[in-house]
Amino acid sequence: MARLMVDGDDLVLRLAWWEKAIARRGDVRMPLAAVERTGIEPDWWRALRGIRVRTRALVVPGMLCLGVWRHGGDQDFLALRRPRRAPTVVVDLHDLRTAAPYARVAVTCPHASQTVTALNTALDRHRRGGSSAASHHSLHGGLL
């Protein structure tokens, strides 16, 4: 049950224990300053690009894509599931090599529009200098 949340100056993709085991990593953290663009993709499979990293990803054809995908010199982290009518929140990141571990993070989310709105609000607050390391906001679940 992956979900997006803001923790201080970071955007965090929180993973369930089984997702951590499959992806062989903990939660995905990236600085809010590295977020270039957020958006909603109604078709979960359109967030896919490149090929999966075999030892750090799981694919159940037509149902689930979880873990790291490589494309060109970059990598994406995906937590995508084919639910009924649940869109995908896509977060594109810049400055990959110094600030963010991935070029894109995407998660299937039943409340995608609320999640993107809350994320954009947190980004605006951060860019105006109003964030605090003590703040911790869930972005409407972002459930996988």
Coordinates of N, CA, C and O in Angstrom, one line a residue:
M1 N 0.8 -1.2 0.0 CA 0.0 0.0 0.0 C 0.9 1.3 0.0 O 1.0 2.0 1.0
A2 N 1.5 1.5 -1.1 CA 2.4 2.7 -1.2 C 1.6 3.9 -1.1 O 0.4 4.0 -1.5
R3 N 2.2 5.0 -0.5 CA 1.5 6.3 -0.5 C 2.6 7.4 -0.4 O 3.7 7.2 0.1
L4 N 2.2 8.5 -0.9 CA 3.0 9.7 -0.9 C 2.8 10.5 0.3 O 1.6 10.7 0.7
M5 N 3.8 11.1 0.9 CA 3.6 12.1 2.0 C 4.8 13.1 2.0 O 5.9 12.8 1.4
V6 N 4.5 14.2 2.6 CA 5.6 15.2 2.8 C 6.1 15.1 4.2 O 5.3 15.1 5.1
D7 N 7.4 15.0 4.4 CA 8.0 15.0 5.7 C 9.1 16.1 5.7 O 10.2 15.9 5.2
G8 N 8.7 17.2 6.3 CA 9.7 18.3 6.4 C 10.0 18.8 5.0 O 9.1 19.2 4.2
D9 N 11.2 18.8 4.5 CA 11.6 19.2 3.2 C 11.7 18.1 2.2 O 12.3 18.2 1.2
D10 N 11.2 16.9 2.6 CA 11.3 15.7 1.7 C 9.9 15.3 1.2 O 8.9 15.4 2.0
L11 N 9.8 14.7 0.0 CA 8.7 14.0 -0.4 C 9.1 12.5 -0.2 O 10.2 12.1 -0.6
V12 N 8.2 11.8 0.4 CA 8.5 10.4 0.7 C 7.4 9.5 0.1 O 6.2 9.7 0.2
L13 N 7.9 8.4 -0.6 CA 7.0 7.4 -1.0 C 7.1 6.2 0.0 O 8.1 5.6 0.1
R14 N 6.1 6.1 0.9 CA 6.1 5.1 1.9 C 5.6 3.8 1.3 O 4.6 3.7 0.7
L15 N 6.4 2.8 1.6 CA 6.1 1.4 1.1 C 5.7 0.5 2.2 O 6.1 0.6 3.3
A16 N 4.8 -0.4 1.9 CA 4.4 -1.5 2.8 C 5.5 -2.5 2.9 O 6.4 -2.5 2.1
W17 N 5.5 -3.3 4.0 CA 6.6 -4.2 4.2 C 6.9 -5.1 3.0 O 8.0 -5.4 2.7
W18 N 5.8 -5.6 2.4 CA 6.0 -6.5 1.2 C 6.6 -5.8 0.0 O 7.3 -6.4 -0.8
E19 N 6.3 -4.5 -0.1 CA 6.8 -3.7 -1.2 C 8.3 -3.5 -1.0 O 9.1 -3.5 -1.9
K20 N 8.7 -3.3 0.3 CA 10.1 -3.1 0.6 C 10.9 -4.4 0.3 O 12.0 -4.3 -0.2
A21 N 10.3 -5.5 0.6 CA 10.9 -6.8 0.4 C 11.1 -7.0 -1.1 O 12.2 -7.5 -1.6
I22 N 10.1 -6.7 -1.9 CA 10.2 -7.0 -3.4 C 11.2 -6.0 -4.0 O 12.1 -6.4 -4.8
A23 N 11.2 -4.7 -3.6 CA 12.0 -3.7 -4.2 C 13.4 -3.7 -3.6 O 14.3 -3.1 -4.1
R24 N 13.6 -4.4 -2.5 CA 14.9 -4.5 -1.8 C 15.4 -3.1 -1.4 O 16.5 -2.8 -1.6
R25 N 14.5 -2.3 -0.9 CA 14.8 -1.0 -0.4 C 13.8 -0.5 0.6 O 12.7 -1.1 0.6
G26 N 14.1 0.5 1.3 CA 13.1 1.1 2.2 C 12.3 2.2 1.5 O 12.2 2.2 0.2
D27 N 11.7 3.1 2.2 CA 10.9 4.1 1.7 C 11.8 5.0 0.7 O 13.0 5.1 0.9
V28 N 11.1 5.5 -0.3 CA 11.9 6.4 -1.3 C 11.7 7.8 -0.8 O 10.6 8.4 -0.7
R29 N 12.9 8.5 -0.5 CA 12.9 9.9 -0.1 C 13.6 10.7 -1.1 O 14.6 10.3 -1.7
M30 N 13.0 11.9 -1.4 CA 13.6 12.8 -2.3 C 13.3 14.2 -1.8 O 12.2 14.5 -1.2
P31 N 14.2 15.2 -2.0 CA 14.0 16.5 -1.5 C 12.9 17.2 -2.4 O 12.8 17.0 -3.6
L32 N 12.0 18.0 -1.7 CA 11.0 18.7 -2.4 C 11.6 19.6 -3.5 O 11.0 19.9 -4.5
A33 N 12.8 20.1 -3.2 CA 13.5 21.0 -4.2 C 13.8 20.3 -5.5 O 13.9 21.0 -6.5
A34 N 13.8 19.0 -5.5 CA 14.1 18.2 -6.7 C 12.8 18.0 -7.6 O 12.9 17.5 -8.7
V35 N 11.7 18.3 -7.0 CA 10.4 18.0 -7.8 C 10.3 19.1 -8.9 O 10.2 20.3 -8.6
E36 N 10.2 18.6 -10.1 CA 10.1 19.4 -11.3 C 8.7 19.6 -11.7 O 8.2 20.7 -12.0
R37 N 7.9 18.5 -11.6 CA 6.5 18.5 -12.1 C 5.8 17.4 -11.5 O 6.3 16.3 -11.2
T38 N 4.5 17.6 -11.2 CA 3.6 16.6 -10.7 C 2.4 16.5 -11.7 O 2.1 17.5 -12.3
G39 N 1.8 15.4 -11.7 CA 0.7 15.2 -12.6 C -0.1 13.9 -12.4 O 0.3 13.1 -11.6
I40 N -1.2 13.8 -13.1 CA -2.0 12.6 -13.0 C -2.0 11.9 -14.4 O -2.2 12.6 -15.4
E41 N -1.8 10.6 -14.4 CA -1.9 9.8 -15.6 C -3.1 8.9 -15.4 O -3.0 8.0 -14.5
P42 N -4.2 9.0 -16.2 CA -5.3 8.2 -15.9 C -5.1 6.7 -16.2 O -5.7 5.8 -15.6
D43 N -4.2 6.4 -17.1 CA -3.8 5.0 -17.5 C -2.5 4.7 -16.8 O -1.4 5.1 -17.2
W44 N -2.5 3.8 -15.8 CA -1.3 3.5 -15.0 C -0.2 3.0 -15.9 O 1.0 3.4 -15.6
W45 N -0.4 2.3 -16.9 CA 0.7 1.7 -17.7 C 1.4 2.8 -18.5 O 2.5 2.6 -18.9
R46 N 0.8 4.0 -18.7 CA 1.5 5.0 -19.4 C 2.6 5.7 -18.6 O 3.5 6.4 -19.1
A47 N 2.7 5.4 -17.3 CA 3.8 5.9 -16.5 C 5.0 5.1 -16.6 O 6.1 5.5 -16.2
L48 N 4.9 3.9 -17.2 CA 6.1 3.0 -17.4 C 7.0 3.6 -18.5 O 6.5 4.0 -19.6
R49 N 8.3 3.5 -18.3 CA 9.2 3.8 -19.4 C 10.5 3.0 -19.1 O 10.9 2.8 -17.9
G50 N 11.1 2.4 -20.1 CA 12.3 1.6 -19.9 C 12.0 0.2 -19.6 O 10.9 -0.3 -19.9
I51 N 13.0 -0.4 -19.0 CA 12.8 -1.8 -18.6 C 13.1 -2.0 -17.1 O 13.8 -1.2 -16.5
R52 N 12.5 -3.0 -16.5 CA 12.7 -3.2 -15.1 C 14.1 -3.7 -14.7 O 14.7 -4.4 -15.5
V53 N 14.5 -3.4 -13.6 CA 15.8 -3.9 -13.0 C 15.4 -5.2 -12.3 O 14.7 -5.2 -11.3
R54 N 15.8 -6.3 -12.9 CA 15.3 -7.6 -12.5 C 15.4 -7.9 -11.0 O 14.5 -8.5 -10.4
T55 N 16.5 -7.5 -10.4 CA 16.6 -7.9 -9.0 C 15.9 -6.9 -8.0 O 15.9 -7.1 -6.8
R56 N 15.4 -5.8 -8.6 CA 14.7 -4.8 -7.7 C 13.3 -4.4 -8.2 O 12.9 -3.3 -7.9
A57 N 12.7 -5.4 -8.9 CA 11.3 -5.0 -9.4 C 10.5 -6.3 -9.6 O 11.1 -7.4 -9.8
L58 N 9.2 -6.1 -9.6 CA 8.3 -7.2 -9.8 C 7.2 -6.8 -10.8 O 6.7 -5.7 -10.7
V59 N 7.0 -7.6 -11.8 CA 5.9 -7.4 -12.8 C 4.9 -8.6 -12.7 O 5.4 -9.7 -12.9
V60 N 3.7 -8.3 -12.6 CA 2.6 -9.2 -12.8 C 1.9 -8.7 -14.0 O 1.2 -7.7 -13.8
P61 N 2.1 -9.2 -15.2 CA 1.5 -8.6 -16.4 C 0.1 -8.2 -16.3 O -0.8 -9.0 -15.9
G62 N -0.1 -6.9 -16.6 CA -1.5 -6.4 -16.6 C -2.0 -6.0 -15.2 O -3.1 -5.5 -15.1
M63 N -1.3 -6.3 -14.2 CA -1.8 -6.1 -12.8 C -0.9 -5.3 -11.9 O -1.4 -4.4 -11.2
L64 N 0.4 -5.5 -11.9 CA 1.3 -4.8 -10.9 C 2.7 -4.6 -11.5 O 3.2 -5.4 -12.2
C65 N 3.2 -3.4 -11.3 CA 4.6 -3.0 -11.6 C 5.1 -2.4 -10.3 O 4.6 -1.3 -9.9
L66 N 6.1 -3.0 -9.7 CA 6.6 -2.4 -8.4 C 8.2 -2.5 -8.4 O 8.7 -3.6 -8.7
G67 N 8.8 -1.4 -8.2 CA 10.3 -1.4 -8.1 C 10.9 -0.4 -9.1 O 10.3 0.6 -9.5
V68 N 12.1 -0.7 -9.5 CA 13.0 0.2 -10.3 C 13.0 -0.2 -11.8 O 13.2 -1.3 -12.1
W69 N 12.8 0.8 -12.6 CA 12.8 0.7 -14.0 C 14.0 1.6 -14.6 O 14.1 2.7 -14.1
R70 N 14.7 1.1 -15.5 CA 15.9 1.8 -16.0 C 15.5 2.2 -17.5 O 15.0 1.5 -18.2
H71 N 15.9 3.5 -17.8 CA 15.7 4.0 -19.2 C 16.8 5.0 -19.4 O 17.1 5.9 -18.6
G72 N 17.5 4.8 -20.5 CA 18.7 5.6 -20.8 C 19.7 5.5 -19.6 O 20.0 4.5 -19.1
G73 N 20.1 6.7 -19.1 CA 21.0 6.7 -18.0 C 20.2 7.0 -16.7 O 20.9 7.1 -15.6
D74 N 18.9 7.0 -16.7 CA 18.1 7.3 -15.5 C 17.3 6.1 -15.0 O 17.3 5.1 -15.7
Q75 N 16.8 6.2 -13.8 CA 15.9 5.2 -13.2 C 14.7 5.8 -12.7 O 14.7 7.0 -12.3
D76 N 13.6 5.1 -12.7 CA 12.3 5.5 -12.1 C 11.9 4.5 -11.0 O 12.3 3.3 -11.1
F77 N 11.2 4.9 -10.1 CA 10.6 4.0 -9.1 C 9.1 4.0 -9.2 O 8.5 5.1 -9.2
L78 N 8.5 2.8 -9.4 CA 7.1 2.7 -9.7 C 6.4 1.8 -8.7 O 7.0 0.8 -8.3
A79 N 5.2 2.2 -8.3 CA 4.4 1.4 -7.4 C 3.0 1.5 -8.1 O 2.1 2.3 -7.7
L80 N 2.8 0.7 -9.2 CA 1.6 0.8 -10.0 C 0.8 -0.5 -9.9 O 1.4 -1.6 -10.0
R81 N -0.5 -0.3 -9.8 CA -1.4 -1.4 -9.8 C -2.6 -1.1 -10.6 O -3.0 0.0 -10.7
R82 N -3.1 -2.1 -11.3 CA -4.2 -1.9 -12.2 C -5.6 -2.0 -11.4 O -6.2 -3.1 -11.4
P83 N -5.9 -1.0 -10.7 CA -7.2 -1.1 -10.0 C -8.3 -0.5 -10.9 O -8.0 0.0 -11.9
R84 N -9.5 -0.7 -10.5 CA -10.6 -0.1 -11.3 C -10.6 1.4 -11.0 O -10.8 1.8 -9.9
R85 N -10.5 2.1 -12.1 CA -10.7 3.6 -12.1 C -9.8 4.3 -11.1 O -10.1 5.4 -10.7
A86 N -8.6 3.9 -10.8 CA -7.7 4.6 -10.0 C -6.5 5.1 -10.8 O -5.8 4.3 -11.4
P87 N -6.4 6.4 -10.9 CA -5.3 7.0 -11.7 C -3.9 6.9 -11.0 O -3.9 6.4 -9.9
T88 N -2.9 7.4 -11.7 CA -1.6 7.3 -11.2 C -1.0 8.7 -11.0 O -1.2 9.6 -11.8
V89 N -0.4 9.0 -9.8 CA 0.3 10.2 -9.6 C 1.7 10.1 -10.0 O 2.4 9.1 -9.7
V90 N 2.1 11.0 -10.9 CA 3.5 11.0 -11.5 C 4.2 12.2 -11.0 O 3.7 13.3 -11.1
V91 N 5.4 12.0 -10.4 CA 6.3 13.0 -9.9 C 7.6 13.0 -10.7 O 8.3 12.0 -10.5
D92 N 7.8 14.0 -11.5 CA 9.1 14.0 -12.3 C 10.1 14.9 -11.5 O 9.7 15.9 -10.9
L93 N 11.3 14.4 -11.4 CA 12.3 15.0 -10.6 C 13.5 15.5 -11.5 O 13.8 14.9 -12.6
H94 N 14.2 16.6 -11.1 CA 15.3 17.0 -11.8 C 16.6 16.9 -10.9 O 16.5 16.5 -9.8
D95 N 17.7 17.2 -11.5 CA 19.0 17.1 -10.7 C 19.2 15.7 -10.1 O 19.5 15.6 -9.0
L96 N 18.9 14.7 -11.0 CA 18.9 13.3 -10.5 C 20.2 12.9 -9.8 O 20.1 12.3 -8.7
R97 N 21.3 13.2 -10.3 CA 22.6 12.7 -9.7 C 22.9 13.3 -8.3 O 23.7 12.7 -7.6
T98 N 22.5 14.5 -8.0 CA 22.9 15.1 -6.8 C 21.8 15.2 -5.7 O 22.1 15.2 -4.6
A99 N 20.5 15.2 -6.2 CA 19.5 15.4 -5.2 C 18.5 14.3 -5.0 O 18.1 14.0 -3.9
A100 N 18.1 13.7 -6.2 CA 17.0 12.7 -6.1 C 17.5 11.4 -6.6 O 18.3 11.3 -7.6
P101 N 17.1 10.3 -6.0 CA 17.6 9.0 -6.4 C 17.0 8.5 -7.7 O 17.5 7.6 -8.4
Y102 N 15.9 9.1 -8.2 CA 15.2 8.7 -9.4 C 14.8 9.9 -10.2 O 14.7 11.0 -9.7
A103 N 14.5 9.6 -11.5 CA 14.1 10.7 -12.4 C 12.6 10.8 -12.3 O 12.0 11.9 -12.6
R104 N 11.9 9.7 -11.9 CA 10.4 9.8 -11.8 C 10.0 8.8 -10.7 O 10.6 7.7 -10.5
V105 N 9.0 9.2 -10.0 CA 8.3 8.3 -9.0 C 6.8 8.3 -9.4 O 6.2 9.4 -9.6
A106 N 6.2 7.2 -9.5 CA 4.8 7.1 -9.9 C 4.1 6.1 -9.0 O 4.7 5.0 -8.7
V107 N 2.9 6.4 -8.5 CA 2.2 5.5 -7.6 C 0.7 5.6 -8.0 O 0.1 6.7 -8.2
T108 N 0.1 4.4 -8.0 CA -1.4 4.4 -8.3 C -2.1 4.9 -7.0 O -1.7 4.5 -5.9
C109 N -3.0 5.8 -7.2 CA -3.6 6.5 -6.1 C -5.1 6.7 -6.3 O -5.5 7.4 -7.3
P110 N -6.0 6.2 -5.4 CA -7.4 6.4 -5.6 C -7.8 7.9 -5.5 O -8.9 8.3 -6.0
H111 N -7.1 8.7 -4.8 CA -7.4 10.1 -4.6 C -6.3 11.0 -5.3 O -5.7 11.9 -4.7
A112 N -6.1 10.7 -6.5 CA -5.0 11.3 -7.2 C -5.1 12.9 -7.3 O -4.1 13.5 -7.1
S113 N -6.2 13.4 -7.6 CA -6.3 14.8 -7.7 C -6.1 15.5 -6.4 O -5.4 16.6 -6.3
Q114 N -6.6 15.0 -5.3 CA -6.4 15.5 -4.0 C -4.9 15.4 -3.6 O -4.3 16.3 -3.0
T115 N -4.3 14.3 -4.0 CA -2.8 14.1 -3.7 C -2.0 15.1 -4.4 O -1.1 15.7 -3.8
V116 N -2.3 15.3 -5.7 CA -1.5 16.3 -6.5 C -1.7 17.7 -5.9 O -0.8 18.5 -5.8
T117 N -2.9 18.1 -5.6 CA -3.2 19.4 -5.0 C -2.5 19.6 -3.7 O -1.8 20.6 -3.5
A118 N -2.5 18.6 -2.8 CA -1.8 18.7 -1.6 C -0.3 18.8 -1.8 O 0.4 19.6 -1.1
L119 N 0.2 18.0 -2.7 CA 1.7 18.1 -3.0 C 2.1 19.4 -3.6 O 3.1 20.0 -3.2
N120 N 1.3 20.0 -4.5 CA 1.6 21.3 -5.1 C 1.5 22.4 -4.0 O 2.3 23.3 -4.0
T121 N 0.6 22.3 -3.1 CA 0.5 23.2 -2.0 C 1.8 23.1 -1.1 O 2.4 24.2 -0.7
A122 N 2.2 21.9 -0.8 CA 3.5 21.7 0.0 C 4.7 22.3 -0.8 O 5.6 22.9 -0.2
L123 N 4.7 22.1 -2.1 CA 5.8 22.6 -2.9 C 5.8 24.1 -2.9 O 6.9 24.7 -2.8
D124 N 4.6 24.7 -3.1 CA 4.6 26.2 -3.0 C 5.1 26.7 -1.7 O 5.8 27.7 -1.7
R125 N 4.6 26.1 -0.6 CA 5.0 26.5 0.7 C 6.6 26.4 0.9 O 7.2 27.2 1.4
H126 N 7.1 25.2 0.4 CA 8.5 25.0 0.5 C 9.3 26.1 -0.3 O 10.3 26.6 0.1
R127 N 8.8 26.3 -1.5 CA 9.6 27.3 -2.4 C 9.5 28.7 -1.9 O 10.4 29.5 -2.1
R128 N 8.5 29.0 -1.1 CA 8.4 30.3 -0.4 C 9.2 30.4 0.9 O 9.2 31.4 1.6
G129 N 9.7 29.2 1.3 CA 10.6 29.2 2.5 C 9.8 28.9 3.7 O 10.3 29.1 4.8
G130 N 8.5 28.4 3.6 CA 7.7 28.2 4.8 C 7.7 26.8 5.3 O 6.9 26.5 6.2
S131 N 8.5 25.9 4.8 CA 8.5 24.6 5.3 C 9.3 24.4 6.6 O 10.2 25.2 6.8
S132 N 9.0 23.4 7.3 CA 9.7 23.2 8.6 C 10.1 21.7 8.6 O 9.4 20.9 8.2
A133 N 11.3 21.4 9.2 CA 11.7 20.0 9.3 C 10.8 19.2 10.1 O 10.8 18.0 10.1
A134 N 10.0 19.9 11.0 CA 9.2 19.2 11.9 C 7.8 18.8 11.3 O 7.1 18.0 11.8
S135 N 7.5 19.4 10.1 CA 6.2 19.2 9.5 C 6.1 17.8 8.9 O 7.1 17.2 8.4
H136 N 4.9 17.2 8.9 CA 4.7 15.9 8.4 C 3.3 15.8 7.9 O 2.3 15.9 8.7
H137 N 3.1 15.7 6.6 CA 1.8 15.7 6.0 C 1.5 14.5 5.1 O 2.3 14.3 4.2
S138 N 0.4 13.8 5.3 CA 0.1 12.7 4.4 C -0.7 13.3 3.2 O -1.5 14.3 3.4
L139 N -0.4 12.8 2.1 CA -1.1 13.4 0.9 C -2.3 12.5 0.5 O -2.2 11.8 -0.5
H140 N -3.3 12.5 1.3 CA -4.5 11.7 1.0 C -4.3 10.3 0.7 O -4.9 9.7 -0.2
G141 N -3.3 9.7 1.3 CA -3.1 8.2 1.2 C -2.3 7.8 0.1 O -1.3 7.1 0.3
G142 N -2.6 8.1 -1.1 CA -1.8 7.6 -2.3 C -1.7 6.1 -2.2 O -0.7 5.5 -2.5
L143 N -2.8 5.4 -2.0 CA -2.7 4.0 -1.8 C -2.5 3.2 -3.0 O -3.1 3.5 -4.1
L144 N -1.7 2.1 -2.9 CA -1.5 1.2 -4.0 C -2.5 0.1 -3.9 O -2.7 -0.5 -2.9

